[in-house]
Short mmCIF file of C-alpha atoms and ligand atoms in Angstrom, two decimals:
data_model
loop_
_atom_site.label_atom_id
_atom_site.label_comp_id
_atom_site.label_asym_id
_atom_site.label_seq_id
_atom_site.Cartn_x
_atom_site.Cartn_y
_atom_site.Cartn_z
CA MET A 1145 10.88 15.02 40.08
CA ASN A 1146 12.25 18.40 40.72
CA ALA A 1147 11.59 21.86 39.36
CA GLU A 1148 15.19 22.42 38.26
CA LYS A 1149 15.14 19.16 36.20
CA LEU A 1150 12.01 20.32 34.45
CA ARG A 1151 13.48 23.73 33.79
CA SER A 1152 16.65 22.32 32.21
CA PHE A 1153 14.47 19.86 30.09
CA LEU A 1154 12.44 22.67 28.75
CA LYS A 1155 15.46 24.79 28.10
CA ASN A 1156 17.63 22.12 26.58
CA ARG A 1157 15.16 19.84 24.73
CA LEU A 1158 12.92 22.42 23.20
CA PRO A 1159 13.39 25.16 20.66
CA PRO A 1160 13.93 28.48 22.73
CA GLU A 1161 10.65 30.05 21.58
CA ILE A 1162 8.71 27.00 22.81
CA ASN A 1163 10.42 27.02 26.17
CA ARG A 1164 9.70 30.74 26.53
CA LEU A 1165 6.00 30.14 25.48
CA ILE A 1166 5.43 27.42 27.98
CA LEU A 1167 6.85 29.33 30.81
CA HIS A 1168 4.95 32.44 29.74
CA ALA A 1169 1.80 30.30 29.55
CA ALA A 1170 2.47 28.92 33.00
CA GLU A 1171 2.76 32.51 34.42
CA ARG A 1172 -0.42 33.63 32.85
CA ALA A 1173 -2.36 30.54 34.07
CA ALA A 1174 -1.04 31.21 37.55
CA SER A 1175 -2.04 34.86 37.50
CA GLN A 1176 -5.59 33.75 36.65
CA ASN A 1177 -5.64 31.04 39.27
CA LEU A 1178 -5.63 28.19 36.71
CA TYR A 1179 -3.66 25.14 36.64
CA LEU A 1180 -1.58 24.28 33.64
CA TYR A 1181 0.09 20.90 33.04
CA LEU A 1182 2.33 19.29 30.44
CA ALA A 1183 0.77 16.11 29.44
CA GLY A 1184 0.88 13.06 27.17
CA GLY A 1185 3.93 12.43 25.03
CA MET A 1186 6.00 15.26 26.27
CA VAL A 1187 5.87 13.95 29.82
CA ARG A 1188 6.84 10.50 28.54
CA ASP A 1189 9.77 11.98 26.65
CA PHE A 1190 10.82 14.09 29.72
CA LEU A 1191 11.01 10.94 31.82
CA LEU A 1192 12.87 9.01 29.11
CA ASP A 1193 15.13 11.99 28.52
CA LYS A 1194 14.21 12.16 24.83
CA THR A 1195 13.57 15.15 22.68
CA PRO A 1196 9.73 15.74 22.20
CA LYS A 1197 8.30 16.17 18.77
CA ASP A 1198 5.34 18.30 19.95
CA ALA A 1199 3.97 19.73 23.20
CA ASP A 1200 0.74 19.00 24.82
CA LEU A 1201 -0.59 21.41 27.51
CA VAL A 1202 -3.66 20.81 29.58
CA LEU A 1203 -5.48 23.73 31.31
CA THR A 1204 -8.10 23.56 33.95
CA ALA A 1205 -10.27 26.04 32.01
CA ASN A 1206 -11.40 27.01 28.69
CA ALA A 1207 -8.23 26.48 26.53
CA ILE A 1208 -9.54 28.45 23.56
CA LEU A 1209 -10.02 31.58 25.46
CA PHE A 1210 -6.66 31.15 27.25
CA GLY A 1211 -4.75 30.26 23.94
CA GLN A 1212 -6.33 33.13 22.03
CA LYS A 1213 -4.93 35.69 24.55
CA LEU A 1214 -1.59 33.83 24.74
CA PHE A 1215 -0.98 33.92 21.00
CA GLU A 1216 -2.67 37.26 20.46
CA LYS A 1217 0.43 39.21 19.47
CA THR A 1218 2.50 36.33 17.99
CA PRO A 1219 2.99 35.41 14.30
CA TYR A 1220 2.13 31.86 14.78
CA LYS A 1221 -0.75 30.10 13.03
CA VAL A 1222 -3.34 28.99 15.53
CA THR A 1223 -6.19 26.54 14.82
CA LEU A 1224 -9.20 26.35 17.12
CA HIS A 1225 -11.12 23.14 17.65
CA HIS A 1226 -14.33 24.33 19.18
CA ARG A 1227 -15.93 20.90 19.42
CA PHE A 1228 -13.17 19.70 21.84
CA ASN A 1229 -12.44 23.08 23.27
CA ASN A 1230 -8.90 22.76 22.13
CA LEU A 1231 -6.41 24.97 20.34
CA SER A 1232 -3.31 24.01 18.22
CA ALA A 1233 -0.46 26.33 17.42
CA ASP A 1234 2.19 25.87 14.84
CA ILE A 1235 5.37 27.46 16.00
CA ASN A 1236 7.78 27.26 13.17
CA GLY A 1237 6.84 23.67 12.50
CA PHE A 1238 6.63 22.63 16.21
CA LYS A 1239 3.11 21.84 17.36
CA LEU A 1240 1.87 23.11 20.59
CA ASP A 1241 -1.63 21.96 21.72
CA ILE A 1242 -3.57 23.22 24.62
CA THR A 1243 -6.54 21.39 25.70
CA SER A 1244 -9.22 21.96 28.32
CA ALA A 1245 -9.51 19.55 31.09
CA ARG A 1246 -13.13 18.85 30.66
CA SER A 1247 -14.83 20.06 33.82
CA GLU A 1248 -13.85 23.55 34.67
CA ILE A 1249 -12.95 24.44 38.24
CA TYR A 1250 -11.26 27.46 39.71
CA PRO A 1251 -8.99 26.31 42.45
CA VAL A 1252 -7.76 28.36 45.38
CA PRO A 1253 -4.40 29.72 44.57
CA GLY A 1254 -1.34 28.46 46.32
CA LYS A 1255 -2.69 24.96 47.05
CA LEU A 1256 -3.50 21.87 45.07
CA PRO A 1257 -7.17 21.01 45.82
CA GLU A 1258 -8.36 17.41 45.51
CA VAL A 1259 -10.97 18.46 42.93
CA LEU A 1260 -8.14 19.47 40.55
CA GLU A 1261 -6.48 16.04 40.87
CA GLY A 1262 -9.88 14.63 39.91
CA ASP A 1263 -9.97 16.82 36.93
CA ILE A 1264 -6.66 16.02 35.42
CA ARG A 1265 -7.28 12.31 36.27
CA ALA A 1266 -10.34 12.39 34.01
CA ASP A 1267 -8.37 14.01 31.29
CA LEU A 1268 -5.59 11.49 31.56
CA PHE A 1269 -8.05 8.52 31.62
CA ARG A 1270 -9.11 9.32 28.08
CA ARG A 1271 -5.53 8.75 26.80
CA ASP A 1272 -4.27 5.82 24.83
CA PHE A 1273 -1.58 4.28 27.11
CA LYS A 1274 -0.54 4.47 30.58
CA ILE A 1275 2.93 5.84 29.62
CA ASN A 1276 1.03 8.67 27.84
CA ALA A 1277 -1.26 9.28 30.70
CA MET A 1278 0.96 11.28 33.07
CA ALA A 1279 1.00 15.06 33.62
CA ILE A 1280 3.55 17.46 35.10
CA SER A 1281 2.35 20.59 36.84
CA LEU A 1282 3.63 23.88 35.49
CA SER A 1283 1.95 25.82 38.41
CA PRO A 1284 4.39 27.69 40.71
CA GLN A 1285 3.44 26.04 43.87
CA ASP A 1286 4.20 22.55 42.64
CA PHE A 1287 6.26 23.18 39.37
CA GLY A 1288 7.64 19.91 38.24
CA HIS A 1289 5.16 17.61 40.29
CA LEU A 1290 4.26 14.47 38.46
CA ALA A 1291 0.53 13.48 38.30
CA ASP A 1292 0.55 9.77 37.63
CA PRO A 1293 -2.88 8.37 38.66
CA TYR A 1294 -2.51 5.14 36.47
CA ASN A 1295 1.03 4.15 37.27
CA GLY A 1296 2.52 5.23 33.97
CA LEU A 1297 5.82 5.55 35.51
CA THR A 1298 5.87 1.89 36.44
CA ASP A 1299 5.25 0.90 32.83
CA LEU A 1300 7.85 3.34 31.70
CA LYS A 1301 10.46 1.75 34.01
CA GLN A 1302 9.50 -1.78 33.00
CA GLY A 1303 9.56 -0.95 29.32
CA LYS A 1304 5.93 -1.89 28.62
CA LEU A 1305 2.85 -0.43 27.07
CA SER A 1306 -0.66 -0.88 28.51
CA VAL A 1307 -4.08 0.48 27.86
CA LEU A 1308 -5.92 2.16 30.67
CA HIS A 1309 -9.03 -0.08 30.40
CA PRO A 1310 -10.11 -3.26 28.59
CA LYS A 1311 -12.41 -1.29 26.14
CA SER A 1312 -9.77 1.15 25.21
CA PHE A 1313 -9.18 -0.30 21.66
CA GLN A 1314 -12.92 -0.57 21.14
CA ASP A 1315 -13.36 3.06 21.95
CA ASP A 1316 -10.75 3.92 19.46
CA PRO A 1317 -9.17 1.17 17.25
CA SER A 1318 -6.54 3.58 15.92
CA ARG A 1319 -4.82 3.06 19.27
CA ILE A 1320 -3.83 -0.36 17.90
CA TRP A 1321 -1.55 1.22 15.33
CA ARG A 1322 -0.25 3.58 17.97
CA ALA A 1323 0.60 0.56 20.19
CA LEU A 1324 2.57 -0.99 17.45
CA ARG A 1325 4.34 2.32 16.68
CA TYR A 1326 5.35 3.18 20.31
CA SER A 1327 6.38 -0.40 20.97
CA GLU A 1328 8.89 -0.25 18.11
CA ARG A 1329 10.00 3.29 18.66
CA LEU A 1330 10.64 2.91 22.41
CA GLY A 1331 11.62 -0.76 22.28
CA PHE A 1332 8.81 -1.48 24.70
CA SER A 1333 6.79 -4.71 24.90
CA ILE A 1334 2.89 -4.61 24.64
CA SER A 1335 1.92 -5.81 28.14
CA GLY A 1336 0.48 -9.30 28.87
CA ASP A 1337 -2.83 -7.64 29.62
CA THR A 1338 -2.95 -5.48 26.57
CA LEU A 1339 -1.78 -7.79 23.82
CA PRO A 1340 -4.83 -10.11 24.00
CA LEU A 1341 -7.01 -7.04 23.82
CA LEU A 1342 -5.17 -5.87 20.78
CA LEU A 1343 -5.59 -9.24 19.15
CA ARG A 1344 -9.19 -9.45 20.10
CA ASP A 1345 -10.08 -6.05 18.79
CA ALA A 1346 -7.98 -5.94 15.58
CA HIS A 1347 -11.13 -6.79 13.59
CA LEU A 1348 -12.57 -3.35 14.54
CA ILE A 1349 -9.91 -1.51 12.52
CA PRO A 1350 -12.15 -1.35 9.48
CA LEU A 1351 -14.18 1.13 11.52
CA ILE A 1352 -11.40 3.71 11.63
CA GLY A 1353 -12.20 6.65 9.18
CA SER A 1354 -10.02 6.95 6.16
CA ASP A 1355 -8.30 10.13 7.02
CA ARG A 1356 -7.49 8.82 10.48
CA LEU A 1357 -6.16 5.53 9.26
CA TRP A 1358 -3.95 7.21 6.67
CA TYR A 1359 -2.78 9.57 9.52
CA GLU A 1360 -1.70 6.61 11.56
CA ILE A 1361 0.00 4.89 8.69
CA GLU A 1362 1.86 8.08 7.66
CA CYS A 1363 2.97 8.31 11.30
CA VAL A 1364 4.30 4.83 10.87
CA PHE A 1365 6.28 5.84 7.83
CA LYS A 1366 7.83 8.77 9.74
CA GLU A 1367 9.40 6.29 12.24
CA ALA A 1368 12.99 5.23 11.91
CA LYS A 1369 12.23 1.68 10.73
CA PRO A 1370 8.66 1.46 9.66
CA GLU A 1371 9.21 -1.99 8.22
CA ASN A 1372 9.42 -3.44 11.78
CA ILE A 1373 6.00 -1.91 12.74
CA LEU A 1374 4.53 -3.25 9.49
CA LEU A 1375 5.92 -6.68 10.19
CA LYS A 1376 4.32 -6.53 13.76
CA ALA A 1377 1.09 -5.36 12.10
CA GLU A 1378 1.23 -8.45 9.68
CA GLU A 1379 1.79 -10.81 12.62
CA THR A 1380 -1.09 -9.48 14.63
CA GLY A 1381 -3.59 -9.28 11.79
CA VAL A 1382 -3.66 -5.48 12.04
CA LEU A 1383 -2.33 -4.86 8.48
CA ARG A 1384 -4.83 -7.27 6.91
CA ASN A 1385 -7.68 -5.51 8.77
CA SER A 1386 -6.29 -2.14 7.72
CA LEU A 1387 -5.19 -2.67 4.01
CA PRO A 1388 -6.49 -6.06 2.91
CA PHE A 1389 -4.08 -6.55 -0.02
CA ALA A 1390 -0.92 -5.28 1.67
CA LYS A 1391 1.67 -7.70 2.68
CA ALA A 1392 4.68 -7.12 5.06
CA ASP A 1393 7.42 -9.60 4.78
CA LYS A 1394 11.18 -9.88 4.23
CA TRP A 1395 10.97 -8.56 0.71
CA LEU A 1396 9.27 -5.40 1.95
CA ALA A 1397 11.55 -4.97 4.89
CA ASP A 1398 14.58 -5.25 2.53
CA LYS A 1399 13.16 -2.75 0.21
CA PHE A 1400 12.40 -0.21 2.89
CA THR A 1401 15.95 -0.57 4.12
CA GLU A 1402 17.30 -0.15 0.63
CA ALA A 1403 15.18 2.97 0.06
CA ARG A 1404 16.80 4.57 3.16
CA GLU A 1405 20.23 3.49 2.04
CA ILE A 1406 19.59 5.18 -1.41
CA TYR A 1407 17.63 8.24 -0.49
CA GLY A 1408 18.74 8.91 3.07
CA GLU A 1409 17.01 8.34 6.45
CA ASN A 1410 13.90 10.58 5.71
CA VAL A 1411 12.38 8.54 3.01
CA SER A 1412 9.04 10.18 1.95
CA PRO A 1413 5.71 8.48 2.85
CA GLU A 1414 4.96 8.40 -0.88
CA ILE A 1415 7.96 6.10 -1.59
CA TYR A 1416 7.06 3.73 1.33
CA LEU A 1417 3.35 3.67 0.28
CA CYS A 1418 4.45 2.84 -3.28
CA LEU A 1419 6.67 -0.01 -2.06
CA LEU A 1420 3.73 -1.33 0.01
CA THR A 1421 1.56 -1.41 -3.07
CA ALA A 1422 4.31 -2.63 -5.43
CA ARG A 1423 3.07 -6.15 -5.52
CA MET A 1424 -0.65 -5.29 -5.87
CA ASP A 1425 -2.62 -5.26 -9.11
CA SER A 1426 -4.34 -2.12 -10.23
CA PRO A 1427 -7.78 -2.81 -8.70
CA GLN A 1428 -6.08 -3.68 -5.35
CA ALA A 1429 -4.09 -0.44 -5.57
CA ASP A 1430 -7.27 1.51 -6.43
CA SER A 1431 -9.17 -0.05 -3.46
CA LEU A 1432 -6.23 1.13 -1.20
CA ILE A 1433 -6.46 4.66 -2.69
CA THR A 1434 -10.15 4.63 -1.80
CA ARG A 1435 -9.72 3.19 1.59
CA LEU A 1436 -7.20 5.75 2.63
CA HIS A 1437 -8.94 8.56 0.81
CA LEU A 1438 -5.60 9.62 -0.60
CA GLY A 1439 -5.10 13.04 -1.98
CA LYS A 1440 -4.23 13.90 -5.55
CA HIS A 1441 -0.37 13.56 -5.25
CA LEU A 1442 -0.34 10.31 -3.32
CA SER A 1443 -2.94 8.82 -5.73
CA ALA A 1444 -0.83 9.81 -8.69
CA CYS A 1445 2.24 8.22 -7.25
CA LEU A 1446 0.48 4.93 -6.64
CA LYS A 1447 -1.08 5.02 -10.14
CA ASP A 1448 2.24 5.85 -11.81
CA CYS A 1449 3.77 2.82 -9.91
CA GLN A 1450 1.04 0.66 -11.33
CA TYR A 1451 1.71 2.16 -14.78
CA LEU A 1452 5.45 1.55 -14.52
CA ALA A 1453 4.85 -2.15 -13.48
CA GLU A 1454 2.57 -2.58 -16.55
CA HIS A 1455 5.62 -1.46 -18.74
CA ARG A 1456 8.09 -3.42 -16.84
CA GLU A 1457 8.92 -5.69 -19.78
CA GLU A 1458 9.59 -2.87 -22.07
CA LEU A 1459 11.73 -1.02 -19.45
CA ASP A 1460 13.82 -4.29 -19.10
CA MET A 1461 14.98 -3.90 -22.74
CA ALA A 1462 18.52 -3.07 -23.61
CA ALA A 1463 17.47 -1.66 -27.08
CA LEU A 1464 15.00 0.86 -25.80
CA SER A 1465 15.51 4.16 -27.54
CA PRO A 1466 16.20 7.09 -25.35
CA SER A 1467 13.18 8.97 -26.81
CA ARG A 1468 10.86 5.94 -25.91
CA LEU A 1469 12.36 5.69 -22.50
CA TYR A 1470 11.74 9.37 -21.96
CA SER A 1471 8.10 9.15 -23.17
CA LEU A 1472 7.44 6.21 -20.73
CA LEU A 1473 9.04 7.90 -17.70
CA ALA A 1474 8.64 11.70 -18.11
CA LYS A 1475 4.99 11.75 -17.00
CA CYS A 1476 5.67 9.84 -13.70
CA THR A 1477 6.01 11.54 -10.39
CA LYS A 1478 9.42 11.64 -8.91
CA GLU A 1479 8.53 9.52 -5.93
CA ALA A 1480 6.97 6.79 -8.21
CA LEU A 1481 10.19 6.65 -10.17
CA GLN A 1482 12.24 6.46 -6.88
CA ALA A 1483 10.05 3.77 -5.53
CA PHE A 1484 9.97 1.77 -8.70
CA TYR A 1485 13.76 1.87 -8.89
CA VAL A 1486 13.97 0.35 -5.42
CA SER A 1487 11.30 -2.32 -6.18
CA ALA A 1488 12.86 -3.25 -9.55
CA ASP A 1489 14.92 -6.47 -9.01
CA ASN A 1490 16.24 -6.39 -12.59
CA PRO A 1491 19.52 -4.57 -13.22
CA LEU A 1492 18.45 -3.49 -16.69
CA VAL A 1493 15.32 -1.81 -15.47
CA ARG A 1494 17.36 0.11 -12.83
CA LYS A 1495 19.95 1.03 -15.44
CA ASN A 1496 17.22 2.50 -17.72
CA LEU A 1497 15.66 4.42 -14.84
CA LEU A 1498 19.14 5.78 -13.85
CA LEU A 1499 19.74 6.83 -17.46
CA PHE A 1500 16.48 8.75 -17.53
CA HIS A 1501 17.18 10.41 -14.12
CA GLU A 1502 20.81 11.36 -14.73
CA ARG A 1503 20.65 12.27 -18.34
CA LEU A 1504 17.54 12.27 -20.40
CA SER A 1505 15.25 13.96 -17.91
CA ALA A 1506 17.26 17.26 -18.26
CA VAL A 1507 17.40 17.30 -22.11
CA LYS A 1508 15.61 20.12 -23.83
CA PRO A 1509 15.79 21.29 -27.40
CA TYR A 1510 17.69 24.49 -27.98
CA LEU A 1511 14.74 26.10 -29.83
CA LYS A 1512 11.73 27.41 -28.13
CA GLY A 1513 8.17 28.16 -29.36
CA ALA A 1514 9.07 31.74 -30.12
CA ASP A 1515 12.02 30.54 -32.33
CA LEU A 1516 9.73 28.45 -34.35
CA ILE A 1517 7.33 31.31 -34.90
CA ALA A 1518 10.25 33.47 -35.90
CA LEU A 1519 11.30 30.79 -38.45
CA GLY A 1520 7.94 30.93 -39.97
CA PHE A 1521 5.60 28.44 -38.20
CA ALA A 1522 2.06 29.85 -37.44
CA PRO A 1523 1.33 29.98 -33.73
CA GLY A 1524 -0.91 27.06 -32.62
CA PRO A 1525 -0.85 23.40 -31.48
CA ASN A 1526 1.66 22.60 -34.19
CA ILE A 1527 4.34 24.33 -32.22
CA LYS A 1528 4.05 21.90 -29.33
CA THR A 1529 4.35 18.99 -31.85
CA ILE A 1530 7.50 20.28 -33.40
CA LEU A 1531 9.10 20.92 -30.09
CA ALA A 1532 8.37 17.32 -29.15
CA GLU A 1533 9.84 16.09 -32.39
CA LEU A 1534 13.03 18.27 -31.66
CA LEU A 1535 13.26 16.78 -28.22
CA ASN A 1536 12.97 13.25 -29.43
CA LEU A 1537 15.66 13.84 -32.17
CA LYS A 1538 17.89 15.35 -29.59
CA LEU A 1539 17.36 12.53 -27.18
CA ASP A 1540 18.23 10.01 -29.83
CA GLY A 1541 21.36 11.94 -30.83
CA LYS A 1542 19.86 12.83 -34.36
CA VAL A 1543 20.44 16.60 -33.75
CA SER A 1544 23.08 17.99 -31.57
CA SER A 1545 23.34 21.68 -32.04
CA ARG A 1546 21.17 24.70 -32.49
CA ILE A 1547 22.00 24.72 -36.19
CA ASP A 1548 20.93 21.15 -36.67
CA GLU A 1549 17.52 21.95 -35.15
CA ILE A 1550 17.09 25.05 -37.23
CA ASP A 1551 17.90 22.88 -40.35
CA TYR A 1552 15.33 20.40 -39.26
CA VAL A 1553 12.73 23.07 -38.64
CA LYS A 1554 13.27 24.65 -42.04
CA ARG A 1555 12.89 21.25 -43.72
CA ARG A 1556 9.82 20.59 -41.75
CA LEU A 1557 8.36 23.93 -42.69
CA ALA A 1558 9.09 23.22 -46.36
CA ASP A 1559 7.41 19.83 -46.10
CA ASP A 1560 4.31 21.50 -44.56
CA GLN A 1561 4.23 24.03 -47.36
CA THR A 1562 4.34 21.56 -50.14
P1 ATP B 2912 4.63 11.53 19.19
O1 ATP B 2912 6.01 11.61 19.84
O2 ATP B 2912 4.49 10.49 18.13
O3 ATP B 2912 4.11 12.93 18.77
P2 ATP B 2912 2.68 11.83 21.20
O4 ATP B 2912 2.55 11.01 22.45
O5 ATP B 2912 3.09 13.27 21.49
O6 ATP B 2912 3.76 11.06 20.37
P3 ATP B 2912 0.35 12.68 19.69
O7 ATP B 2912 -0.17 11.90 18.61
O8 ATP B 2912 1.01 14.03 19.50
O9 ATP B 2912 1.40 11.68 20.33
O10 ATP B 2912 -0.61 12.72 20.83
C1 ATP B 2912 -0.51 13.54 22.05
C2 ATP B 2912 -1.16 12.71 23.28
O11 ATP B 2912 -2.52 12.66 23.01
C3 ATP B 2912 -0.69 11.36 23.45
O12 ATP B 2912 0.46 11.29 24.19
C4 ATP B 2912 -1.89 10.71 24.16
O13 ATP B 2912 -1.81 10.99 25.44
C5 ATP B 2912 -2.99 11.44 23.39
N1 ATP B 2912 -3.61 10.77 22.31
C6 ATP B 2912 -3.27 10.87 21.03
N2 ATP B 2912 -4.05 10.01 20.28
C7 ATP B 2912 -4.83 9.36 21.03
C8 ATP B 2912 -5.85 8.35 20.97
N3 ATP B 2912 -6.16 7.84 19.76
N4 ATP B 2912 -6.52 7.96 22.02
C9 ATP B 2912 -6.18 8.44 23.21
N5 ATP B 2912 -5.25 9.34 23.51
C10 ATP B 2912 -4.61 9.84 22.44
#
């Protein structure tokens, strides 16, 4: 590992402002006789020559005090986590974390004392996998030096994932999802020591808090091929223990693939989650909403999918009037409609959804509320009703111009007055 290689990684693989910030942080730390390390996923990505998604720095002192000064005159949003003595900065969408190596020490400048190694060692021991438990020094005297107390590099070279100790999944069962995710993303196998631990501890997944579990599942959905992770989760009992009514099989894998073919590589978590619940009944989908403590929008998406499934028969009719189709679909979220389109195996359902998407959803009457008032209607709820009538007439081709609409409104007004 040499300093030049690290410098060129920071320069070429990171946005320029992150590179500058990290080097600036390193200088500041050195000037205060503190040690600063790159740690976790970024070290892994450096060694694999991949572009990191975020940066994780470890400081041998109070990270909050240090980070506050570092970001003092910058425009970035900084979040403090006092409980863990950590700080997180959002730099134009790139996350930079600075954590405190737990016990604070003040090493002698210019040399790497044993006690420091002990300190970073303890920090790395708390990490999920050996490949994520390495650090690289940013201190001037050993810039680029790899601290690898648990032989993460060996695992990395052998393409395997192992936990640091047998109780790791018991300490934090969310690491089980992380294992499946890294294994798929990096093409690594779960080591012969770790897989039995994962299988043994999968029943502890229900202990993961709702928000945390959703975070991990959302991370799965952000991977290139989430279906492969879900298939592994099914095989290992992880899915069953996480979301009891969810099923990952060939149908689901095909639908995930098709969603990417239709909507592009970055399919939203909403669409994937709707597909995962597509074969559930309403109480099962509701229990998933509760288990994951889903927010308003995600819950609405799942509920809309249930609603669409309940109207599947009607949506499968060739003779459905455009106004009826509109009234069935207009209240649904975009993502629910997109997911339902993918999940629908019947061509007629798809045809109707496309008709709505491409044509009907944009239809609006020519007249507005103010026009109705100008034509003689009293302001009030009636206006909304007439506008809805105009929309339906236009959707069904019964009026086609502003004049047609005015004629209709005048007739309607005359009827009201008689
Ligand atoms: P990604 O590329 O997905 O962001 P990452 O390795 O950077 O991968 P993060 O979730 O950003 O993952 O976490 C940063 C680091 O924090 C990890 O590399 C790991 O060392 C540690 N970590 C995260 N979650 C856990 C956990 N549940 N248990 C132990 N260590 C964890």
